[in-house]
Coordinates of C-alpha atoms and ligand atoms in Angstrom, one line a residue:
M1 CA -0.8 5.8 46.6
S2 CA 0.6 9.3 47.0
T3 CA 4.3 9.6 46.5
M4 CA 4.4 13.3 47.2
V5 CA 2.5 14.9 50.0
T6 CA 2.9 18.7 50.6
R7 CA 1.1 20.6 53.3
F8 CA 0.1 24.1 54.2
A9 CA -0.3 24.5 57.9
P10 CA -1.6 27.9 58.9
S11 CA -2.3 29.0 62.5
P12 CA -5.9 30.5 62.5
T13 CA -5.1 33.6 64.5
G14 CA -6.2 36.1 61.9
H15 CA -6.6 36.6 58.1
L16 CA -4.4 34.8 55.7
H17 CA -1.2 36.8 55.2
I18 CA 0.0 37.1 51.6
G19 CA 3.2 35.3 52.5
G20 CA 1.1 32.4 53.7
A21 CA -0.7 32.4 50.4
R22 CA 2.6 32.2 48.6
T23 CA 3.6 29.2 50.7
A24 CA 0.2 27.5 50.0
L25 CA 0.6 28.2 46.3
F26 CA 4.1 26.7 46.1
C27 CA 2.9 23.6 48.0
W28 CA -0.1 23.3 45.8
A29 CA 2.0 23.6 42.6
L30 CA 4.6 21.0 43.7
A31 CA 1.8 18.5 44.5
R32 CA 0.0 19.3 41.3
D33 CA 3.0 18.8 39.2
A34 CA 3.2 15.2 40.6
G35 CA -0.2 14.6 39.0
A36 CA -2.1 11.6 40.5
N37 CA 0.9 10.9 42.7
G38 CA 0.7 14.3 44.5
T39 CA -1.4 15.3 47.4
F40 CA -1.7 18.8 48.8
L41 CA -3.1 18.8 52.3
L42 CA -4.3 21.6 54.6
R43 CA -3.8 21.4 58.3
I44 CA -5.2 23.9 60.8
E45 CA -2.6 24.5 63.6
D46 CA -4.9 25.7 66.4
T47 CA -3.1 24.5 69.5
D48 CA -2.8 28.0 70.8
L49 CA -6.4 28.0 72.0
K50 CA -6.4 31.6 73.2
R51 CA -5.2 33.1 69.9
S52 CA -7.0 30.7 67.5
S53 CA -10.6 31.0 66.4
A54 CA -13.0 29.0 64.2
S55 CA -13.9 32.1 62.3
A56 CA -10.2 32.8 61.4
A57 CA -9.9 29.2 60.2
A58 CA -13.0 29.5 58.1
G59 CA -11.6 32.8 56.6
I60 CA -8.4 31.1 55.6
L61 CA -10.3 28.3 53.8
E62 CA -12.3 31.0 52.0
D63 CA -9.3 33.0 51.0
L64 CA -7.5 29.9 49.7
A65 CA -10.6 28.9 47.7
W66 CA -10.9 32.4 46.3
L67 CA -7.3 32.3 45.1
G68 CA -8.1 29.0 43.4
I69 CA -5.6 27.1 45.6
G70 CA -7.6 23.9 46.2
W71 CA -6.5 21.3 48.7
D72 CA -6.9 17.6 48.2
E73 CA -7.1 16.7 51.9
G74 CA -8.1 18.6 54.9
P75 CA -11.1 20.4 56.3
E76 CA -14.0 20.2 53.9
F77 CA -15.1 23.3 52.0
A78 CA -17.8 23.7 49.5
D79 CA -18.8 26.8 47.6
G80 CA -21.0 26.6 44.5
S81 CA -19.4 24.0 42.2
V82 CA -16.1 23.7 44.0
T83 CA -15.4 21.3 46.9
F84 CA -12.0 20.9 48.6
G85 CA -10.7 18.7 51.3
G86 CA -11.6 15.3 52.6
D87 CA -9.7 12.4 54.0
P88 CA -9.1 9.7 51.4
R89 CA -6.0 8.4 53.1
K90 CA -7.5 8.4 56.6
V91 CA -4.9 10.7 58.1
G92 CA -7.2 13.2 59.7
P93 CA -8.5 14.9 61.7
F94 CA -6.9 18.1 60.3
H95 CA -7.3 20.4 63.2
Q96 CA -4.5 20.0 65.7
S97 CA -6.9 20.7 68.6
Q98 CA -8.5 17.4 67.7
R99 CA -5.3 15.4 67.6
Q100 CA -4.3 15.3 71.3
A101 CA -4.2 11.5 71.5
F102 CA -1.4 11.4 68.9
Y103 CA 0.6 14.0 70.7
D104 CA 0.1 12.1 74.1
R105 CA 1.5 9.0 72.5
A106 CA 4.7 10.9 71.4
F107 CA 5.1 12.4 74.9
Q108 CA 4.9 8.9 76.4
Q109 CA 7.4 7.6 74.0
L110 CA 9.9 10.4 74.6
L111 CA 9.4 10.2 78.4
A112 CA 10.0 6.4 78.4
S113 CA 13.1 6.8 76.4
G114 CA 14.4 9.6 78.6
M115 CA 14.4 12.0 75.7
A116 CA 11.7 14.2 77.4
Y117 CA 11.7 15.3 80.9
P118 CA 9.4 17.4 83.1
A119 CA 10.7 20.9 84.2
F120 CA 9.2 22.8 87.1
D121 CA 10.8 26.2 86.7
T122 CA 8.5 29.1 87.6
A123 CA 8.2 32.2 85.4
D124 CA 10.4 34.1 87.9
E125 CA 13.1 31.5 87.9
L126 CA 13.2 31.4 84.1
A127 CA 13.4 35.2 84.0
A128 CA 16.3 35.1 86.5
M129 CA 18.1 32.6 84.2
R130 CA 17.6 34.9 81.3
D131 CA 18.9 37.9 83.2
R132 CA 22.0 36.0 84.2
A133 CA 22.6 35.0 80.6
R134 CA 22.2 38.6 79.5
A135 CA 24.6 39.9 82.2
D136 CA 27.1 37.3 81.0
K137 CA 26.5 38.4 77.4
R138 CA 25.5 34.9 76.3
T139 CA 22.3 33.7 74.6
F140 CA 20.0 31.9 77.1
I141 CA 20.0 28.2 76.3
Y142 CA 17.9 26.0 78.6
R143 CA 19.6 22.7 79.6
R144 CA 18.5 20.0 81.9
P145 CA 20.0 20.8 85.4
E146 CA 23.1 18.9 86.5
G147 CA 22.2 15.8 88.6
Y148 CA 18.6 15.9 87.5
D149 CA 16.7 12.9 88.9
H150 CA 14.4 11.6 86.1
A151 CA 12.5 9.1 88.3
A152 CA 11.9 11.6 91.0
A153 CA 10.8 14.3 88.5
C154 CA 8.4 11.9 86.9
A155 CA 6.8 11.2 90.3
R156 CA 6.6 14.9 91.1
M157 CA 5.0 15.7 87.8
Q158 CA 1.9 13.8 88.8
T159 CA 0.9 16.5 91.2
E160 CA 2.9 19.6 90.3
E161 CA 2.5 22.1 87.5
H162 CA 5.2 21.5 84.9
V163 CA 6.1 21.6 81.2
L164 CA 7.8 18.8 79.3
R165 CA 11.1 19.6 77.6
F166 CA 13.0 17.8 74.9
A167 CA 16.4 16.7 75.9
M168 CA 18.4 18.0 72.9
P169 CA 21.0 15.3 71.9
E170 CA 24.5 16.6 72.3
Q171 CA 25.4 17.0 68.6
A172 CA 25.2 19.4 65.8
V173 CA 22.2 19.1 63.5
V174 CA 22.5 19.5 59.7
V175 CA 19.4 20.6 57.9
H176 CA 19.6 19.6 54.2
D177 CA 17.5 22.2 52.6
A178 CA 16.4 21.9 49.0
V179 CA 16.9 25.6 48.5
L180 CA 19.6 26.6 50.9
G181 CA 21.7 23.5 50.8
A182 CA 23.2 22.0 54.0
V183 CA 22.8 24.4 57.0
E184 CA 24.6 23.3 60.2
F185 CA 23.3 24.2 63.6
P186 CA 25.8 23.6 66.5
F187 CA 24.6 22.0 69.6
A188 CA 25.4 25.1 71.6
E189 CA 22.6 26.9 69.8
L190 CA 20.0 24.3 70.4
D191 CA 18.1 24.4 73.7
D192 CA 16.0 21.8 75.5
L193 CA 12.8 23.2 74.0
V194 CA 9.3 22.9 75.6
I195 CA 7.2 20.3 73.8
R196 CA 4.2 20.2 76.1
K197 CA 2.9 23.3 77.8
A198 CA 1.7 23.4 81.4
D199 CA -1.9 23.0 80.2
G200 CA -1.0 19.7 78.5
M201 CA -1.2 21.1 75.0
P202 CA 1.7 20.3 72.6
T203 CA 3.9 23.2 71.4
Y204 CA 4.1 24.0 67.7
H205 CA 7.3 22.1 67.4
L206 CA 6.0 18.8 68.7
A207 CA 2.7 19.0 67.0
V208 CA 4.2 19.8 63.6
V209 CA 6.6 16.9 63.8
V210 CA 4.0 14.4 64.8
D211 CA 1.5 15.5 62.2
D212 CA 4.0 15.7 59.3
E213 CA 4.9 12.1 60.1
L214 CA 1.4 10.7 60.6
M215 CA 0.1 12.5 57.6
G216 CA 2.8 11.2 55.4
V217 CA 4.1 14.6 54.5
T218 CA 7.1 14.2 52.1
H219 CA 7.9 17.9 51.4
V220 CA 7.8 20.7 53.9
L221 CA 7.8 24.1 52.1
R222 CA 7.6 27.1 54.4
G223 CA 9.0 30.6 54.9
Q224 CA 12.7 31.1 55.9
E225 CA 11.5 32.6 59.2
H226 CA 11.0 28.9 60.2
L227 CA 14.6 27.8 59.3
N228 CA 15.7 28.1 63.0
N229 CA 12.9 25.7 64.0
T230 CA 14.0 23.1 61.6
P231 CA 17.0 21.6 63.4
R232 CA 14.7 21.2 66.4
H233 CA 12.2 19.4 64.2
V234 CA 14.9 17.2 62.7
A235 CA 16.2 16.3 66.2
L236 CA 12.7 15.4 67.4
Q237 CA 12.1 13.3 64.2
Q238 CA 15.2 11.3 64.9
A239 CA 14.3 10.9 68.6
L240 CA 10.9 9.6 67.7
G241 CA 12.2 7.3 64.9
Y242 CA 10.4 9.3 62.2
R243 CA 11.4 10.1 58.6
T244 CA 12.8 13.5 57.8
P245 CA 10.9 15.0 54.9
V246 CA 12.5 17.2 52.2
F247 CA 12.6 20.8 53.5
A248 CA 12.5 23.8 51.3
H249 CA 12.6 27.3 53.0
L250 CA 11.1 30.0 50.9
P251 CA 12.7 33.5 50.8
L252 CA 11.2 36.2 53.0
I253 CA 9.0 38.8 51.5
F254 CA 10.2 42.4 52.0
N255 CA 8.6 45.8 51.4
P256 CA 10.3 47.9 48.8
D257 CA 12.0 49.8 51.6
G258 CA 13.7 46.6 52.7
S259 CA 11.6 46.0 55.8
K260 CA 10.0 42.7 56.3
M261 CA 6.4 42.7 55.0
S262 CA 4.2 42.1 58.0
K263 CA 0.7 42.7 59.4
R264 CA 2.2 45.4 61.6
D265 CA 2.8 47.6 58.5
K266 CA -0.9 48.5 58.7
D267 CA -0.5 49.7 62.2
K268 CA 2.6 51.5 61.3
A269 CA 0.8 53.4 58.6
A270 CA -2.2 54.2 60.9
K271 CA 0.1 55.2 63.8
K272 CA 1.8 57.7 61.5
A273 CA -1.5 59.2 60.4
V274 CA -2.9 59.4 63.9
K275 CA 0.3 61.1 65.2
V276 CA -0.1 63.8 62.4
V277 CA -3.7 64.7 63.4
G278 CA -3.4 63.9 67.1
V279 CA -5.2 61.4 69.2
E280 CA -8.0 63.8 70.2
S281 CA -8.9 64.7 66.7
A282 CA -8.7 61.1 65.5
L283 CA -11.0 60.0 68.3
A284 CA -13.4 62.8 67.6
S285 CA -13.9 61.5 64.1
A286 CA -13.6 57.7 64.7
G287 CA -15.4 57.7 68.0
S288 CA -18.9 57.9 66.5
V289 CA -18.3 55.1 64.0
D290 CA -20.1 51.9 65.0
G291 CA -17.8 49.3 66.4
F292 CA -14.9 51.6 67.2
S293 CA -14.0 50.8 70.7
Q294 CA -10.8 52.8 71.4
T295 CA -10.3 55.4 74.1
A296 CA -7.6 58.1 74.3
D297 CA -5.7 55.9 76.7
S298 CA -5.9 52.8 74.5
L299 CA -4.8 54.8 71.5
N300 CA -1.9 56.4 73.4
A301 CA -0.8 53.0 74.6
W302 CA -0.9 51.7 71.0
L303 CA 1.0 54.7 69.7
G304 CA 3.7 54.2 72.4
D305 CA 4.4 50.6 71.6
K306 CA 6.0 49.8 68.3
T307 CA 4.7 46.2 68.3
A308 CA 1.1 46.9 69.4
Q309 CA -1.6 46.0 66.9
L310 CA -5.1 47.3 66.8
G311 CA -6.9 44.7 64.7
S312 CA -8.3 45.0 61.2
D313 CA -11.8 46.4 62.1
Q314 CA -10.4 49.2 64.3
L315 CA -7.7 50.1 61.7
G316 CA -10.3 50.1 59.0
V317 CA -12.3 52.7 60.9
L318 CA -9.2 54.9 61.5
A319 CA -8.3 54.6 57.8
G320 CA -11.8 55.6 56.8
V321 CA -11.9 58.7 58.9
L322 CA -8.4 59.8 58.1
T323 CA -8.8 58.9 54.4
L324 CA -5.7 56.8 54.6
E325 CA -5.0 53.8 52.3
L326 CA -3.6 51.0 54.5
P327 CA -1.0 48.8 52.8
E328 CA -2.5 45.5 51.5
I329 CA -0.9 42.7 53.5
E330 CA -3.5 40.0 53.9
V331 CA -5.3 38.2 51.1
E332 CA -8.5 39.9 52.2
D333 CA -6.9 43.3 51.6
F334 CA -6.1 42.4 48.0
R335 CA -9.5 40.9 47.5
S336 CA -11.4 43.9 48.9
A337 CA -9.2 46.3 46.8
G338 CA -10.5 44.5 43.7
Y339 CA -7.5 42.4 42.6
L340 CA -8.3 39.3 40.5
P341 CA -7.2 36.1 42.2
E342 CA -5.5 34.7 39.2
V343 CA -3.4 37.9 38.9
V344 CA -2.5 37.7 42.6
C345 CA -1.4 34.1 42.2
N346 CA 0.6 34.9 39.1
Y347 CA 2.3 37.7 41.0
L348 CA 2.9 35.5 44.0
A349 CA 4.4 32.8 41.8
L350 CA 7.2 35.3 41.0
L351 CA 8.0 36.1 44.7
G352 CA 11.0 33.9 45.1
W353 CA 10.6 31.7 42.1
S354 CA 11.4 32.2 38.4
K355 CA 10.4 30.4 35.4
G356 CA 13.9 30.6 33.8
D357 CA 12.9 32.9 30.9
D358 CA 11.7 36.5 30.9
I359 CA 8.1 35.7 30.7
E360 CA 6.3 36.8 33.8
R361 CA 2.7 36.4 32.9
F362 CA 1.4 32.8 32.9
D363 CA -1.6 30.9 34.3
M364 CA -1.6 28.6 37.2
D365 CA -1.7 25.5 35.0
E366 CA 1.5 26.5 33.4
F367 CA 3.0 27.4 36.8
S368 CA 2.3 24.0 38.3
R369 CA 3.8 22.3 35.2
R370 CA 7.0 24.4 35.4
F371 CA 7.4 24.6 39.2
T372 CA 10.5 23.0 40.6
L373 CA 12.2 23.5 43.9
E374 CA 15.5 24.2 42.1
R375 CA 14.3 27.5 40.8
I376 CA 13.3 28.9 44.2
G377 CA 15.6 31.8 45.2
K378 CA 17.6 32.2 48.3
T379 CA 17.5 35.9 48.8
A380 CA 14.5 38.0 50.0
A381 CA 11.9 38.8 47.4
K382 CA 10.6 42.4 47.1
F383 CA 6.9 42.9 47.1
D384 CA 6.3 45.4 44.3
R385 CA 2.7 46.7 44.5
E386 CA 3.1 48.7 41.3
K387 CA 4.0 45.6 39.4
L388 CA 1.0 43.7 40.8
Q389 CA -1.2 46.7 39.9
A390 CA 0.2 46.7 36.4
F391 CA -0.6 43.0 36.0
N392 CA -4.1 43.6 37.3
F393 CA -4.6 46.6 35.0
D394 CA -3.5 44.6 32.0
T395 CA -5.9 41.7 32.9
V396 CA -8.8 44.1 33.4
Q397 CA -8.1 45.9 30.1
H398 CA -8.0 42.6 28.1
M399 CA -10.8 40.7 29.7
D400 CA -13.8 39.8 27.7
P401 CA -16.6 42.3 28.6
A402 CA -19.1 39.8 29.7
L403 CA -16.6 38.1 31.9
L404 CA -15.4 41.4 33.3
A405 CA -19.0 42.3 34.2
E406 CA -19.5 38.9 35.8
R407 CA -16.3 39.2 38.0
W408 CA -17.2 42.7 38.9
R409 CA -20.7 41.7 39.9
A410 CA -19.3 39.0 42.2
W411 CA -16.9 41.5 43.8
C412 CA -19.7 44.1 44.3
E413 CA -22.0 41.6 45.9
R414 CA -19.4 41.3 48.7
Y415 CA -18.0 44.8 48.9
D416 CA -20.4 47.2 47.2
P417 CA -23.8 45.7 46.8
Q418 CA -25.4 49.0 45.7
V419 CA -23.7 48.8 42.4
P420 CA -25.5 45.8 41.0
Q421 CA -28.7 46.9 42.6
V422 CA -28.6 50.2 40.7
L423 CA -27.1 48.9 37.5
G424 CA -29.0 45.7 37.1
E425 CA -28.7 44.6 33.4
R426 CA -26.3 47.5 32.7
M427 CA -23.3 46.0 34.5
A428 CA -21.6 44.9 31.3
M429 CA -22.0 48.3 29.6
A430 CA -20.9 50.1 32.8
A431 CA -17.8 47.9 33.1
E432 CA -16.9 48.6 29.5
A433 CA -17.4 52.3 30.1
A434 CA -15.3 52.5 33.2
R435 CA -12.5 50.1 32.5
Q436 CA -10.0 52.4 30.6
R437 CA -8.3 53.6 33.7
A438 CA -9.3 50.8 36.2
K439 CA -6.4 49.0 37.8
T440 CA -8.8 47.0 40.0
L441 CA -12.4 46.1 40.2
R442 CA -12.9 48.7 42.9
D443 CA -11.7 51.4 40.5
L444 CA -14.6 50.7 38.2
R445 CA -17.1 52.6 40.3
A446 CA -15.4 56.1 40.4
P447 CA -16.0 57.1 36.8
L448 CA -19.6 56.0 37.1
G449 CA -20.6 58.3 39.9
F450 CA -23.1 60.1 37.8
V451 CA -25.2 57.0 37.4
F452 CA -25.7 56.8 41.1
I453 CA -27.1 60.3 41.4
A454 CA -30.8 61.2 40.8
D455 CA -31.5 63.2 37.6
D456 CA -32.5 66.2 39.7
E457 CA -29.5 66.1 42.1
I458 CA -26.6 66.6 39.7
V459 CA -24.4 69.3 41.0
Y460 CA -22.8 71.4 38.3
D461 CA -19.1 72.3 38.6
D462 CA -18.9 76.1 38.2
K463 CA -15.8 76.1 36.0
A464 CA -17.1 73.4 33.7
V465 CA -20.3 75.3 33.3
A466 CA -18.5 78.6 32.5
K467 CA -16.2 77.0 30.1
N468 CA -18.6 74.7 28.2
L469 CA -22.1 76.2 28.5
T470 CA -22.3 79.9 29.3
K471 CA -19.1 81.3 27.7
N472 CA -19.6 83.4 24.5
E473 CA -23.2 84.2 25.3
G474 CA -24.3 80.7 26.0
E475 CA -22.9 79.1 22.9
G476 CA -22.7 75.7 24.6
L477 CA -26.3 76.0 25.8
C478 CA -27.5 76.5 22.3
V479 CA -25.7 73.4 21.1
L480 CA -27.2 71.5 24.0
R481 CA -30.7 72.5 23.1
D482 CA -30.2 71.4 19.5
A483 CA -28.5 68.2 20.6
A484 CA -31.4 67.4 22.8
V485 CA -33.8 67.6 19.8
M486 CA -31.5 65.4 17.8
L487 CA -31.2 62.8 20.6
G488 CA -35.0 62.8 21.2
G489 CA -35.4 61.5 17.7
L490 CA -32.8 58.8 18.0
A491 CA -34.4 55.3 18.1
D492 CA -31.4 53.0 18.6
W493 CA -30.1 53.9 22.0
S494 CA -27.0 51.6 21.9
P495 CA -23.5 53.2 22.7
A496 CA -22.4 52.8 19.0
S497 CA -25.5 54.3 17.6
I498 CA -25.4 57.3 20.1
E499 CA -21.7 57.9 19.3
G500 CA -22.4 57.8 15.6
A501 CA -25.4 60.2 15.9
I502 CA -23.4 62.7 17.9
N503 CA -20.6 62.6 15.4
D504 CA -23.0 63.2 12.5
F505 CA -24.6 66.0 14.5
A506 CA -21.3 67.7 15.1
E507 CA -20.4 67.4 11.4
S508 CA -23.8 68.8 10.3
Q509 CA -23.4 71.8 12.6
G510 CA -19.8 72.4 11.4
L511 CA -18.6 72.0 15.0
G512 CA -15.6 70.1 16.4
M513 CA -16.5 67.1 18.5
G514 CA -15.5 68.9 21.7
K515 CA -17.9 71.7 21.2
V516 CA -20.8 69.2 21.2
A517 CA -19.5 66.6 23.6
Q518 CA -18.5 68.8 26.5
P519 CA -21.8 70.6 26.9
I520 CA -23.6 67.2 26.9
R521 CA -21.1 65.9 29.5
V522 CA -21.6 68.8 31.9
A523 CA -25.4 68.5 31.6
L524 CA -25.4 64.7 32.3
T525 CA -22.7 64.5 35.0
G526 CA -22.1 68.0 36.3
A527 CA -18.4 67.8 35.2
A528 CA -16.3 67.9 32.1
V529 CA -14.9 64.4 32.5
S530 CA -16.9 61.2 31.9
P531 CA -16.5 57.9 30.1
G532 CA -17.1 57.8 26.4
L533 CA -20.3 59.6 25.4
G534 CA -21.9 56.6 23.9
H535 CA -21.6 54.7 27.1
T536 CA -22.4 57.6 29.3
L537 CA -25.8 58.2 27.5
G538 CA -26.3 54.5 27.0
L539 CA -26.1 53.9 30.8
L540 CA -28.4 56.8 31.7
G541 CA -31.0 55.8 29.1
K542 CA -32.9 58.1 26.9
T543 CA -35.4 59.4 29.5
S544 CA -32.8 60.4 32.0
T545 CA -30.5 61.9 29.3
L546 CA -33.2 64.2 28.1
A547 CA -34.4 65.1 31.6
R548 CA -30.9 66.0 32.7
I549 CA -30.3 68.1 29.6
E550 CA -33.6 69.9 30.1
R551 CA -32.8 70.6 33.8
C552 CA -29.3 71.9 33.0
V553 CA -30.5 74.2 30.2
K554 CA -33.1 75.6 32.6
A555 CA -30.6 76.1 35.4
H556 CA -28.2 78.0 33.2
S557 CA -30.3 80.0 30.7
Ligands
LIG601 N1 1.6 27.0 61.9 C1 2.8 27.4 61.4 C2 2.7 28.9 60.9 O1 1.6 29.3 60.6 C3 3.3 26.5 60.3 C4 4.7 26.4 60.1 C5 5.1 25.3 59.3 O2 4.8 25.2 58.1 O3 5.7 24.4 59.8 O4 3.7 29.6 60.8

């Protein structure tokens, strides 16, 4: 029997936000630490039918699986050798859209005890109440009207559109939070919240309370943005005769500038860039890209509304044509940027939690063993991309070459399939050649541009040619000709052997290494910068190397 049940309960309205991943990771770690007594479950909160989608839910499962945050119970997921989810305790289904019968039972119970009541206010009436509150400078708190006739209202609700509201008991609610301590919410701040919408669907508040009870959830970990919801949940739990689980509210995640890290940050960055070039010009470049569906009017409306969001695809197109790097916010952003999942998890573990010593690098096994609610912080955590990058850089630099190649291949298959197609068996050598400055897997491609160009399409950089080949009556070209002869005779074409041969050649000619290496570089890549020569030549192979040198000599003699 599980004695500890944690849950991650995302709403499938878009990609998984990095803050959501942090919540999932902490829930996972707490359950893992309880060993066989711990269960981590995943519940899909899709009661908002308009905003939820099956594809977003599938994407969230995929992102969690990629991060290595496996769930014991919940929607089933299989990818290669990993399988997550299932329903050993028979507490499913795990999509709220399939749990209406449970919510209906709770509505009946609350109606019967008079703790829930139908309300018939129209949108206009509610707006007028809000306006009145604003004019009186008080917060709008909905209460059951004086002299409300419950029996008459229950009869009326059979035929009239209505919502169900919870009659908030007239008392303060104290939330005992494992991180924040006791937090008291006076009755005056707690309204009679809607628990069933006009379409019969439960609101988030009701569904979450019913499900946490029926699924035996013992520990609710979620972001501090939910703290104001918690007294409502506690009051509902009491009204329904449920247990109150342990609550632990996790610190918010802020950008370095102190603003809250949110999906809107991407729109913010894109709006700034579009304003600089102007709507007309942005549209002129983006308009021809497949799938871009904005008009001047829609872009202007988006620019004029601080909260308006365009959606990832549309932003992606704008970022592409404006050569703008959008801030990474969602797990998918970090994944496509080439971060390694274990590094992302390590970094997330530090967002609002500390191990108690100065050691910041650890694996998830250690994290789950050391994780305790007591070490969760109260104050906002800053998301420091440079630190995450430094972690990732460090891991890329120290990874076993074969493993690095394997991880890079998997990344490329999703984001840059041309790379494995062109490199084939040479992936490991290429990864080794390119890793020195690579912070992410995506960075591995840039230093290898020369491999993706045909031998007869290398474009020579004028300055590099002048400096390394034609200067001093073609001194570099002479060296290049002799080097080609030497390389033509080299049998072992491994990076080490090539490197050794070029060294020996430079020595035998009485030349410094630069005098030999730079002409070869320019001939092979067109530029004066490339990975180490052994790897550069090794990747090209002997035939291409000799063909490129011959073409270069001809072009500049
Ligand atoms: N569906 C809610 C969300 O995505 C879950 C909140 C909770 O954990 O209770 O924010």
